[in-house]
Amino acid sequence: MADAASRLTALAEELLGEPLPVRIRAWDGSESGPPDAPALVLRHRRALRRLLWRPGELGLARAWVAGEIDVDGDLYAVLDALASLLWERGADAKDSVHPVRDPKVRAFGRGLAQLAGPWPPPPPPPEEIRRRTGALHTKRRDKEAISHHYDVGNDFYAMVLGPSMVYSCAYWQDGATLEDAQRDKLDLVCRKLALKEGDRLLDVGCGWGSMAIHAAREYGARVTGVTLSTEQAAFARKRIAEEGLTDRIEIRVQDYRDVRDGPYDAISSIGMAEHVGAVRFREYADALYALLKPGGRLLNHQIARRPERDESAYHVDEFIDAYVFPDGELAPVGRTVATLEEAGFEARDVEAIREHYALTLRQWVTNLEKHWKEAVRATSPGRARVWRLYMAASALSFEHNKIGVNQILAVRPREGGAAGMPLRARDWTGLGRALRPGATPGGGRAGAAGGG
């Protein structure tokens, strides 16, 4: 089994028809590839058995989570190189490496089998969600999915998110810290909603309570926050008590479909709608419309994907579905706006903040790497590896415009159609100069793939 790295490099280059842009370091100590390139490290040949059993993204993800594949060097550079090699070679190139009848694919498979060692493949890592049953996006299944994603320990999230405990895209300007940018995002939402003293705000998917606290403390709102995560709710209630805001904020472990105490003056939904799913999104829009008073505003902050030429071909990312957001789905922003309007809302403003999320994710990755040992102790080595890969890959996806994030401000019109909006509504944008292209929050240049 000597010089496994050279054999793997030769097999990959024969399949792909071009040199590998990364160095390969194999379990036998051998290395192959450009000496100055970051290294893809195969710590055990079990990783090859996983790839043979589940070719593509899920096999690679299982090997990464199990610690059988690693990176020595810039993680972003390796992910960027592999993405451009395997997934960005044109609409038909991705499929061209899969057909079993392709002689190159068959030769590649035979070569991997010789290196992979005895069967069967190892079981999936314990961090992978088990097979789900039943209809998508029932209340029971949604609660299980939310628990898988969020109930992994508040201490772990505190290390990644920092003191703000805000798990959504921040709103950056030059020189800002993560805390500054998250505060500015919460304040932007409050101003778009035109919150004032005594207003009733429903915060759907309230997380660890940061939006509720900001709206109550800074704007005098009376807030109801709902989440399906028991750990989030417990953490939020403790923070609210420490802030002395228990008379203004109520946190419930409750599905948004079960909220019955409207009407509310405003609704915020920040990073929650991605969990709703295409089959339920109209129901989501109808429910929020019914909970708003006439003239009330909705701020829907949601990740979006690029439209597909054939929308029926869209499928959920295997790695994210198995390890991060079970049953999560993304929709194009146009489809989201259309559905909100079909439910009766009038869309008044759409702000795209895609580059801001790339910067936010890079900051979260830095936090995780800085607290790596503590994060592993708080969860598991596999869980920490899931989050490092997920956040770094997502940062690149935002930077390369594969996905985006948008704040949609919508109004439930009053009788006769009045929206109650000022003629020039965008006075909420005065948070300072826009971030320079390619600049980091602290004013320096961005890393491997560039910042937004």
Short mmCIF file of C-alpha atoms in Angstrom, two decimals:
data_model
loop_
_atom_site.label_atom_id
_atom_site.label_comp_id
_atom_site.label_asym_id
_atom_site.label_seq_id
_atom_site.Cartn_x
_atom_site.Cartn_y
_atom_site.Cartn_z
CA MET A 1 0.00 0.00 0.00
CA ALA A 2 3.06 2.23 -0.38
CA ASP A 3 2.63 5.72 -1.84
CA ALA A 4 -1.15 5.82 -1.57
CA ALA A 5 -1.10 9.59 -2.16
CA SER A 6 0.42 9.27 -5.64
CA ARG A 7 -2.04 6.55 -6.58
CA LEU A 8 -4.99 8.62 -5.39
CA THR A 9 -3.72 11.71 -7.23
CA ALA A 10 -3.28 9.75 -10.47
CA LEU A 11 -6.76 8.25 -10.20
CA ALA A 12 -8.38 11.63 -9.53
CA GLU A 13 -6.54 13.41 -12.32
CA GLU A 14 -7.39 10.67 -14.80
CA LEU A 15 -11.07 10.98 -13.87
CA LEU A 16 -11.18 14.78 -13.92
CA GLY A 17 -8.85 15.34 -16.84
CA GLU A 18 -6.80 18.04 -15.13
CA PRO A 19 -4.25 18.42 -12.31
CA LEU A 20 -5.46 18.46 -8.73
CA PRO A 21 -5.14 21.95 -7.18
CA VAL A 22 -4.52 20.50 -3.70
CA ARG A 23 -1.87 18.30 -2.18
CA ILE A 24 -2.84 14.81 -1.02
CA ARG A 25 -1.40 13.39 2.21
CA ALA A 26 -2.36 9.78 2.82
CA TRP A 27 -2.55 7.51 5.86
CA ASP A 28 0.74 5.79 4.93
CA GLY A 29 2.69 9.06 5.24
CA SER A 30 2.99 9.62 1.49
CA GLU A 31 2.29 12.99 -0.17
CA SER A 32 1.59 14.02 -3.73
CA GLY A 33 0.72 17.27 -5.46
CA PRO A 34 1.88 20.89 -5.53
CA PRO A 35 4.22 21.41 -2.55
CA ASP A 36 2.97 24.92 -1.81
CA ALA A 37 -0.74 24.00 -1.98
CA PRO A 38 -2.92 23.30 1.06
CA ALA A 39 -3.20 19.59 1.82
CA LEU A 40 -6.22 17.33 1.84
CA VAL A 41 -5.30 14.79 4.51
CA LEU A 42 -6.72 11.25 4.41
CA ARG A 43 -6.06 9.93 7.89
CA HIS A 44 -7.56 6.48 7.27
CA ARG A 45 -8.48 4.47 4.21
CA ARG A 46 -11.95 3.98 5.71
CA ALA A 47 -12.71 7.33 4.06
CA LEU A 48 -12.42 5.65 0.65
CA ARG A 49 -14.88 2.95 1.66
CA ARG A 50 -17.36 5.65 2.60
CA LEU A 51 -16.91 7.27 -0.82
CA LEU A 52 -17.39 3.99 -2.63
CA TRP A 53 -20.53 3.23 -0.63
CA ARG A 54 -22.00 6.76 -0.92
CA PRO A 55 -20.24 8.56 -3.81
CA GLY A 56 -20.32 12.33 -3.66
CA GLU A 57 -21.13 14.80 -0.95
CA LEU A 58 -22.56 12.52 1.73
CA GLY A 59 -19.62 10.09 1.59
CA LEU A 60 -17.16 12.97 1.88
CA ALA A 61 -19.18 14.49 4.73
CA ARG A 62 -19.21 11.25 6.70
CA ALA A 63 -15.45 10.92 6.35
CA TRP A 64 -14.96 14.54 7.44
CA VAL A 65 -17.24 14.26 10.48
CA ALA A 66 -15.54 10.99 11.51
CA GLY A 67 -12.12 12.68 11.34
CA GLU A 68 -10.91 10.45 8.51
CA ILE A 69 -10.46 13.46 6.19
CA ASP A 70 -8.91 16.74 7.29
CA VAL A 71 -7.26 19.83 5.88
CA ASP A 72 -3.75 21.10 6.57
CA GLY A 73 -3.71 24.75 5.61
CA ASP A 74 -6.42 27.18 4.59
CA LEU A 75 -9.79 25.41 4.83
CA TYR A 76 -11.45 28.03 2.62
CA ALA A 77 -8.81 27.55 -0.10
CA VAL A 78 -9.30 23.77 -0.13
CA LEU A 79 -13.10 24.04 -0.23
CA ASP A 80 -12.91 26.67 -2.95
CA ALA A 81 -10.56 24.54 -5.05
CA LEU A 82 -12.63 21.38 -4.70
CA ALA A 83 -15.90 23.21 -5.34
CA SER A 84 -14.62 24.73 -8.58
CA LEU A 85 -13.23 21.33 -9.62
CA LEU A 86 -16.21 19.13 -8.85
CA TRP A 87 -19.34 21.26 -8.64
CA GLU A 88 -18.75 24.30 -10.86
CA ARG A 89 -17.59 22.68 -14.12
CA GLY A 90 -20.83 23.47 -15.93
CA ALA A 91 -24.39 22.24 -15.73
CA ASP A 92 -23.62 18.78 -17.13
CA ALA A 93 -20.14 18.22 -15.69
CA LYS A 94 -21.31 17.23 -12.22
CA ASP A 95 -23.44 14.42 -13.60
CA SER A 96 -20.76 13.29 -16.02
CA VAL A 97 -18.62 11.71 -13.29
CA HIS A 98 -21.46 9.52 -11.94
CA PRO A 99 -22.66 7.10 -14.64
CA VAL A 100 -21.45 3.58 -13.88
CA ARG A 101 -21.00 2.86 -17.59
CA ASP A 102 -18.39 5.60 -18.00
CA PRO A 103 -15.02 3.80 -18.36
CA LYS A 104 -13.22 6.54 -16.42
CA VAL A 105 -15.64 6.25 -13.54
CA ARG A 106 -15.33 2.46 -13.49
CA ALA A 107 -11.54 2.67 -13.52
CA PHE A 108 -11.63 5.21 -10.71
CA GLY A 109 -13.91 2.96 -8.67
CA ARG A 110 -11.68 -0.06 -9.17
CA GLY A 111 -8.62 1.90 -8.11
CA LEU A 112 -10.34 3.23 -4.98
CA ALA A 113 -11.51 -0.29 -4.11
CA GLN A 114 -7.94 -1.56 -4.22
CA LEU A 115 -6.84 1.18 -1.81
CA ALA A 116 -9.92 1.17 0.43
CA GLY A 117 -9.36 -2.06 2.30
CA PRO A 118 -11.87 -4.70 3.39
CA TRP A 119 -15.63 -4.18 3.37
CA PRO A 120 -18.17 -3.39 4.74
CA PRO A 121 -18.06 0.40 5.08
CA PRO A 122 -18.19 1.80 8.61
CA PRO A 123 -21.53 3.03 9.97
CA PRO A 124 -22.36 6.75 9.68
CA PRO A 125 -21.01 8.98 12.46
CA PRO A 126 -23.39 9.36 15.42
CA GLU A 127 -23.89 13.05 14.59
CA GLU A 128 -25.85 12.11 11.46
CA ILE A 129 -29.59 12.34 11.95
CA ARG A 130 -31.30 8.99 11.66
CA ARG A 131 -33.75 8.17 8.90
CA ARG A 132 -36.93 10.22 9.25
CA THR A 133 -40.42 9.02 8.59
CA GLY A 134 -43.78 10.63 8.01
CA ALA A 135 -44.86 13.69 6.08
CA LEU A 136 -42.56 16.68 5.79
CA HIS A 137 -43.06 19.63 8.13
CA THR A 138 -45.63 18.24 10.48
CA LYS A 139 -45.43 19.82 13.92
CA ARG A 140 -43.82 16.67 15.38
CA ARG A 141 -41.22 16.35 12.63
CA ASP A 142 -40.39 20.07 12.69
CA LYS A 143 -39.85 19.92 16.45
CA GLU A 144 -37.47 16.97 16.03
CA ALA A 145 -35.55 18.81 13.31
CA ILE A 146 -35.25 21.98 15.39
CA SER A 147 -34.07 19.96 18.39
CA HIS A 148 -31.37 18.28 16.27
CA HIS A 149 -30.06 21.66 15.15
CA TYR A 150 -30.40 23.84 18.24
CA ASP A 151 -30.38 21.57 21.28
CA VAL A 152 -26.67 20.80 21.05
CA GLY A 153 -25.70 22.89 24.05
CA ASN A 154 -25.98 26.61 24.75
CA ASP A 155 -22.31 26.69 25.81
CA PHE A 156 -21.29 25.54 22.33
CA TYR A 157 -23.36 28.23 20.62
CA ALA A 158 -21.99 30.88 22.98
CA MET A 159 -18.45 30.05 21.84
CA VAL A 160 -19.42 30.32 18.17
CA LEU A 161 -21.83 33.27 18.23
CA GLY A 162 -20.19 35.35 20.91
CA PRO A 163 -21.97 37.38 23.60
CA SER A 164 -24.75 38.59 21.28
CA MET A 165 -26.13 35.02 20.91
CA VAL A 166 -27.59 36.02 17.55
CA TYR A 167 -27.65 33.18 15.04
CA SER A 168 -28.40 35.05 11.82
CA CYS A 169 -26.67 37.42 9.43
CA ALA A 170 -25.15 40.51 11.04
CA TYR A 171 -25.21 43.96 9.43
CA TRP A 172 -21.67 45.22 8.91
CA GLN A 173 -19.91 48.51 8.46
CA ASP A 174 -16.20 49.31 8.42
CA GLY A 175 -14.44 48.77 11.72
CA ALA A 176 -17.37 46.94 13.34
CA THR A 177 -16.98 44.00 15.67
CA LEU A 178 -19.34 41.04 15.47
CA GLU A 179 -21.19 42.42 18.49
CA ASP A 180 -21.55 45.83 16.82
CA ALA A 181 -22.83 44.27 13.61
CA GLN A 182 -25.38 42.07 15.37
CA ARG A 183 -26.66 45.00 17.41
CA ASP A 184 -27.00 47.04 14.23
CA LYS A 185 -28.94 44.19 12.59
CA LEU A 186 -31.39 43.97 15.51
CA ASP A 187 -31.80 47.73 15.48
CA LEU A 188 -32.35 47.73 11.73
CA VAL A 189 -35.17 45.21 12.15
CA CYS A 190 -36.77 47.28 14.90
CA ARG A 191 -36.65 50.43 12.79
CA LYS A 192 -38.03 48.71 9.71
CA LEU A 193 -40.91 47.51 11.87
CA ALA A 194 -41.33 51.09 13.24
CA LEU A 195 -41.55 49.74 16.80
CA LYS A 196 -42.59 52.14 19.52
CA GLU A 197 -43.45 52.07 23.20
CA GLY A 198 -46.19 49.55 23.99
CA ASP A 199 -46.28 47.85 20.59
CA ARG A 200 -46.95 44.10 20.61
CA LEU A 201 -44.20 42.24 18.74
CA LEU A 202 -44.30 38.54 17.88
CA ASP A 203 -40.77 37.17 17.33
CA VAL A 204 -41.15 33.90 15.42
CA GLY A 205 -38.19 31.60 15.98
CA CYS A 206 -36.90 33.79 18.81
CA GLY A 207 -33.66 31.88 19.37
CA TRP A 208 -31.84 32.84 22.56
CA GLY A 209 -33.93 35.99 23.03
CA SER A 210 -31.64 38.66 21.57
CA MET A 211 -34.22 40.29 19.30
CA ALA A 212 -36.87 40.23 22.04
CA ILE A 213 -34.50 41.84 24.53
CA HIS A 214 -33.40 44.56 22.10
CA ALA A 215 -36.97 45.41 21.08
CA ALA A 216 -38.18 45.59 24.69
CA ARG A 217 -35.17 47.40 26.15
CA GLU A 218 -34.49 49.90 23.34
CA TYR A 219 -38.00 50.44 21.93
CA GLY A 220 -40.35 49.62 24.80
CA ALA A 221 -42.11 46.85 22.89
CA ARG A 222 -44.05 44.07 24.58
CA VAL A 223 -42.67 40.90 23.03
CA THR A 224 -43.84 37.32 22.65
CA GLY A 225 -41.09 35.01 21.42
CA VAL A 226 -41.78 31.48 20.21
CA THR A 227 -39.29 28.68 19.61
CA LEU A 228 -39.43 24.89 19.37
CA SER A 229 -36.10 24.53 21.21
CA THR A 230 -36.36 23.94 24.95
CA GLU A 231 -32.68 24.82 25.44
CA GLN A 232 -33.07 28.13 23.65
CA ALA A 233 -36.16 28.99 25.66
CA ALA A 234 -34.47 28.26 28.99
CA PHE A 235 -31.46 30.37 28.04
CA ALA A 236 -33.63 33.25 26.78
CA ARG A 237 -35.75 33.32 29.93
CA LYS A 238 -32.64 33.50 32.10
CA ARG A 239 -31.24 36.40 30.07
CA ILE A 240 -34.57 38.24 30.21
CA ALA A 241 -34.74 37.87 33.98
CA GLU A 242 -31.19 39.20 34.32
CA GLU A 243 -32.17 42.22 32.18
CA GLY A 244 -35.22 42.87 34.37
CA LEU A 245 -37.57 42.53 31.39
CA THR A 246 -39.86 39.71 32.50
CA ASP A 247 -42.80 42.12 32.57
CA ARG A 248 -42.27 42.94 28.88
CA ILE A 249 -41.19 39.61 27.32
CA GLU A 250 -42.76 36.17 27.28
CA ILE A 251 -40.87 33.22 25.77
CA ARG A 252 -42.90 30.19 24.75
CA VAL A 253 -41.94 26.74 23.50
CA GLN A 254 -44.63 26.81 20.85
CA ASP A 255 -45.14 26.22 17.13
CA TYR A 256 -46.00 29.43 15.29
CA ARG A 257 -49.06 27.62 13.94
CA ASP A 258 -50.41 27.40 17.48
CA VAL A 259 -50.18 31.12 18.33
CA ARG A 260 -53.74 32.36 18.91
CA ASP A 261 -53.41 35.66 20.80
CA GLY A 262 -53.19 38.14 17.95
CA PRO A 263 -53.45 40.72 16.65
CA TYR A 264 -49.86 41.94 16.93
CA ASP A 265 -48.55 45.32 15.83
CA ALA A 266 -45.47 43.75 14.24
CA ILE A 267 -43.88 40.36 13.55
CA SER A 268 -40.19 39.57 13.16
CA SER A 269 -39.10 36.27 11.62
CA ILE A 270 -35.30 36.21 11.49
CA GLY A 271 -33.69 33.08 10.08
CA MET A 272 -36.71 30.92 10.82
CA ALA A 273 -38.50 30.63 7.47
CA GLU A 274 -35.79 28.34 6.09
CA HIS A 275 -37.24 25.63 8.35
CA VAL A 276 -40.81 26.04 7.05
CA GLY A 277 -40.49 24.15 3.75
CA ALA A 278 -42.07 24.72 0.36
CA VAL A 279 -45.16 22.66 1.16
CA ARG A 280 -45.92 24.83 4.22
CA PHE A 281 -44.77 28.27 3.18
CA ARG A 282 -48.20 29.51 2.13
CA GLU A 283 -49.56 28.23 5.45
CA TYR A 284 -46.76 30.17 7.19
CA ALA A 285 -47.62 33.34 5.28
CA ASP A 286 -51.34 32.94 6.00
CA ALA A 287 -50.70 32.37 9.70
CA LEU A 288 -48.54 35.48 10.10
CA TYR A 289 -51.01 37.58 8.08
CA ALA A 290 -53.83 36.50 10.40
CA LEU A 291 -51.77 37.40 13.48
CA LEU A 292 -51.06 40.97 12.34
CA LYS A 293 -53.40 43.90 12.80
CA PRO A 294 -54.28 45.93 9.68
CA GLY A 295 -51.33 48.23 9.07
CA GLY A 296 -49.01 45.89 10.93
CA ARG A 297 -45.58 45.08 9.52
CA LEU A 298 -43.74 41.79 8.99
CA LEU A 299 -39.95 41.62 8.69
CA ASN A 300 -39.04 38.29 7.09
CA HIS A 301 -35.25 37.72 7.15
CA GLN A 302 -34.51 34.60 5.10
CA ILE A 303 -31.74 32.81 3.20
CA ALA A 304 -32.52 32.35 -0.49
CA ARG A 305 -31.09 30.19 -3.26
CA ARG A 306 -30.64 30.99 -6.91
CA PRO A 307 -33.56 29.90 -9.13
CA GLU A 308 -33.22 26.59 -10.98
CA ARG A 309 -33.91 26.38 -14.70
CA ASP A 310 -36.15 23.46 -13.77
CA GLU A 311 -37.49 24.09 -10.26
CA SER A 312 -38.62 20.48 -9.97
CA ALA A 313 -34.93 19.48 -10.05
CA TYR A 314 -34.17 21.30 -6.77
CA HIS A 315 -33.06 19.02 -3.96
CA VAL A 316 -31.86 19.66 -0.43
CA ASP A 317 -28.10 19.56 0.08
CA GLU A 318 -27.23 16.07 1.41
CA PHE A 319 -24.67 17.18 3.99
CA ILE A 320 -26.84 19.95 5.42
CA ASP A 321 -29.92 17.72 5.50
CA ALA A 322 -28.10 14.89 7.30
CA TYR A 323 -26.00 16.91 9.74
CA VAL A 324 -27.14 20.53 10.06
CA PHE A 325 -30.70 21.53 9.10
CA PRO A 326 -32.84 18.40 8.68
CA ASP A 327 -35.70 19.13 6.27
CA GLY A 328 -34.49 22.68 5.71
CA GLU A 329 -35.36 24.13 2.30
CA LEU A 330 -34.38 27.30 0.48
CA ALA A 331 -36.51 29.17 -2.04
CA PRO A 332 -35.67 31.95 -4.51
CA VAL A 333 -36.45 35.37 -3.08
CA GLY A 334 -39.00 36.04 -5.84
CA ARG A 335 -40.98 32.98 -4.84
CA THR A 336 -40.96 34.11 -1.19
CA VAL A 337 -42.21 37.60 -2.06
CA ALA A 338 -44.90 36.17 -4.32
CA THR A 339 -46.17 33.82 -1.62
CA LEU A 340 -46.33 36.60 0.95
CA GLU A 341 -48.33 38.72 -1.46
CA GLU A 342 -50.61 35.80 -2.33
CA ALA A 343 -51.41 35.61 1.39
CA GLY A 344 -52.49 39.27 1.35
CA PHE A 345 -49.31 41.13 2.31
CA GLU A 346 -47.94 44.05 0.36
CA ALA A 347 -44.16 43.77 -0.06
CA ARG A 348 -42.72 47.23 0.60
CA ASP A 349 -38.98 46.67 0.65
CA VAL A 350 -36.45 43.93 -0.13
CA GLU A 351 -32.87 44.43 1.03
CA ALA A 352 -30.25 41.92 -0.12
CA ILE A 353 -27.45 41.52 2.45
CA ARG A 354 -25.66 38.50 0.98
CA GLU A 355 -22.11 39.77 1.53
CA HIS A 356 -22.91 40.51 5.16
CA TYR A 357 -23.60 36.83 5.83
CA ALA A 358 -20.26 35.77 4.35
CA LEU A 359 -18.52 38.11 6.79
CA THR A 360 -20.65 36.86 9.69
CA LEU A 361 -19.87 33.21 8.95
CA ARG A 362 -16.15 33.87 8.73
CA GLN A 363 -16.30 35.48 12.16
CA TRP A 364 -18.16 32.45 13.55
CA VAL A 365 -15.56 30.10 12.08
CA THR A 366 -12.81 32.18 13.70
CA ASN A 367 -14.63 31.97 17.04
CA LEU A 368 -15.00 28.19 16.73
CA GLU A 369 -11.36 27.68 15.83
CA LYS A 370 -10.27 29.94 18.68
CA HIS A 371 -12.30 27.88 21.19
CA TRP A 372 -11.82 24.51 19.47
CA LYS A 373 -10.89 22.40 22.52
CA GLU A 374 -13.70 23.83 24.61
CA ALA A 375 -16.19 23.40 21.76
CA VAL A 376 -15.24 19.73 21.37
CA ARG A 377 -15.72 19.20 25.11
CA ALA A 378 -19.10 20.97 25.00
CA THR A 379 -20.45 18.73 22.21
CA SER A 380 -18.32 16.13 20.42
CA PRO A 381 -15.39 16.18 17.98
CA GLY A 382 -17.77 15.23 15.18
CA ARG A 383 -20.28 17.97 15.99
CA ALA A 384 -17.55 20.62 16.09
CA ARG A 385 -16.27 19.38 12.73
CA VAL A 386 -19.79 19.57 11.26
CA TRP A 387 -20.06 23.23 12.22
CA ARG A 388 -16.61 24.18 11.01
CA LEU A 389 -17.24 22.65 7.58
CA TYR A 390 -20.81 23.92 7.33
CA MET A 391 -19.99 27.52 8.22
CA ALA A 392 -16.85 27.74 6.06
CA ALA A 393 -18.58 26.22 3.03
CA SER A 394 -21.59 28.49 3.55
CA ALA A 395 -19.36 31.57 3.67
CA LEU A 396 -17.99 30.65 0.26
CA SER A 397 -21.49 30.01 -1.08
CA PHE A 398 -22.56 33.51 -0.07
CA GLU A 399 -19.38 35.06 -1.49
CA HIS A 400 -19.87 33.32 -4.83
CA ASN A 401 -23.58 34.21 -5.05
CA LYS A 402 -24.73 30.60 -4.84
CA ILE A 403 -27.08 31.62 -2.02
CA GLY A 404 -28.18 34.97 -0.62
CA VAL A 405 -30.10 36.44 2.29
CA ASN A 406 -32.82 39.06 2.16
CA GLN A 407 -34.86 41.19 4.52
CA ILE A 408 -38.38 41.47 3.16
CA LEU A 409 -40.54 44.16 4.77
CA ALA A 410 -44.23 43.48 4.18
CA VAL A 411 -47.39 45.17 5.41
CA ARG A 412 -50.91 43.92 6.06
CA PRO A 413 -52.80 46.74 4.32
CA ARG A 414 -55.60 48.55 6.08
CA GLU A 415 -59.13 48.56 4.71
CA GLY A 416 -59.06 50.47 1.44
CA GLY A 417 -55.45 49.49 0.79
CA ALA A 418 -53.53 52.04 2.87
CA ALA A 419 -50.16 50.73 4.06
CA GLY A 420 -49.38 53.45 6.60
CA MET A 421 -45.82 53.77 5.28
CA PRO A 422 -43.97 57.08 4.91
CA LEU A 423 -43.36 58.31 1.37
CA ARG A 424 -39.63 57.84 1.84
CA ALA A 425 -39.35 54.77 3.98
CA ARG A 426 -35.65 53.96 3.72
CA ASP A 427 -34.52 56.23 6.54
CA TRP A 428 -33.46 53.07 8.38
CA THR A 429 -30.28 52.72 6.31
CA GLY A 430 -28.17 55.37 8.05
CA LEU A 431 -25.82 53.00 9.86
CA GLY A 432 -22.65 54.42 8.33
CA ARG A 433 -20.65 53.83 5.20
CA ALA A 434 -21.22 50.64 3.22
CA LEU A 435 -18.52 48.02 3.59
CA ARG A 436 -15.86 48.24 0.88
CA PRO A 437 -15.81 45.27 -1.54
CA GLY A 438 -13.25 42.74 -0.32
CA ALA A 439 -12.84 44.36 3.11
CA THR A 440 -13.11 42.55 6.41
CA PRO A 441 -15.08 44.08 9.30
CA GLY A 442 -11.85 45.29 10.92
CA GLY A 443 -10.75 47.07 7.75
CA GLY A 444 -8.28 44.50 6.35
CA ARG A 445 -8.50 42.40 3.20
CA ALA A 446 -10.62 39.27 3.12
CA GLY A 447 -9.16 35.76 2.94
CA ALA A 448 -9.07 33.00 0.36
CA ALA A 449 -12.16 33.73 -1.70
CA GLY A 450 -12.59 37.41 -0.90
CA GLY A 451 -15.22 39.12 1.19
CA GLY A 452 -18.36 40.97 0.28
#
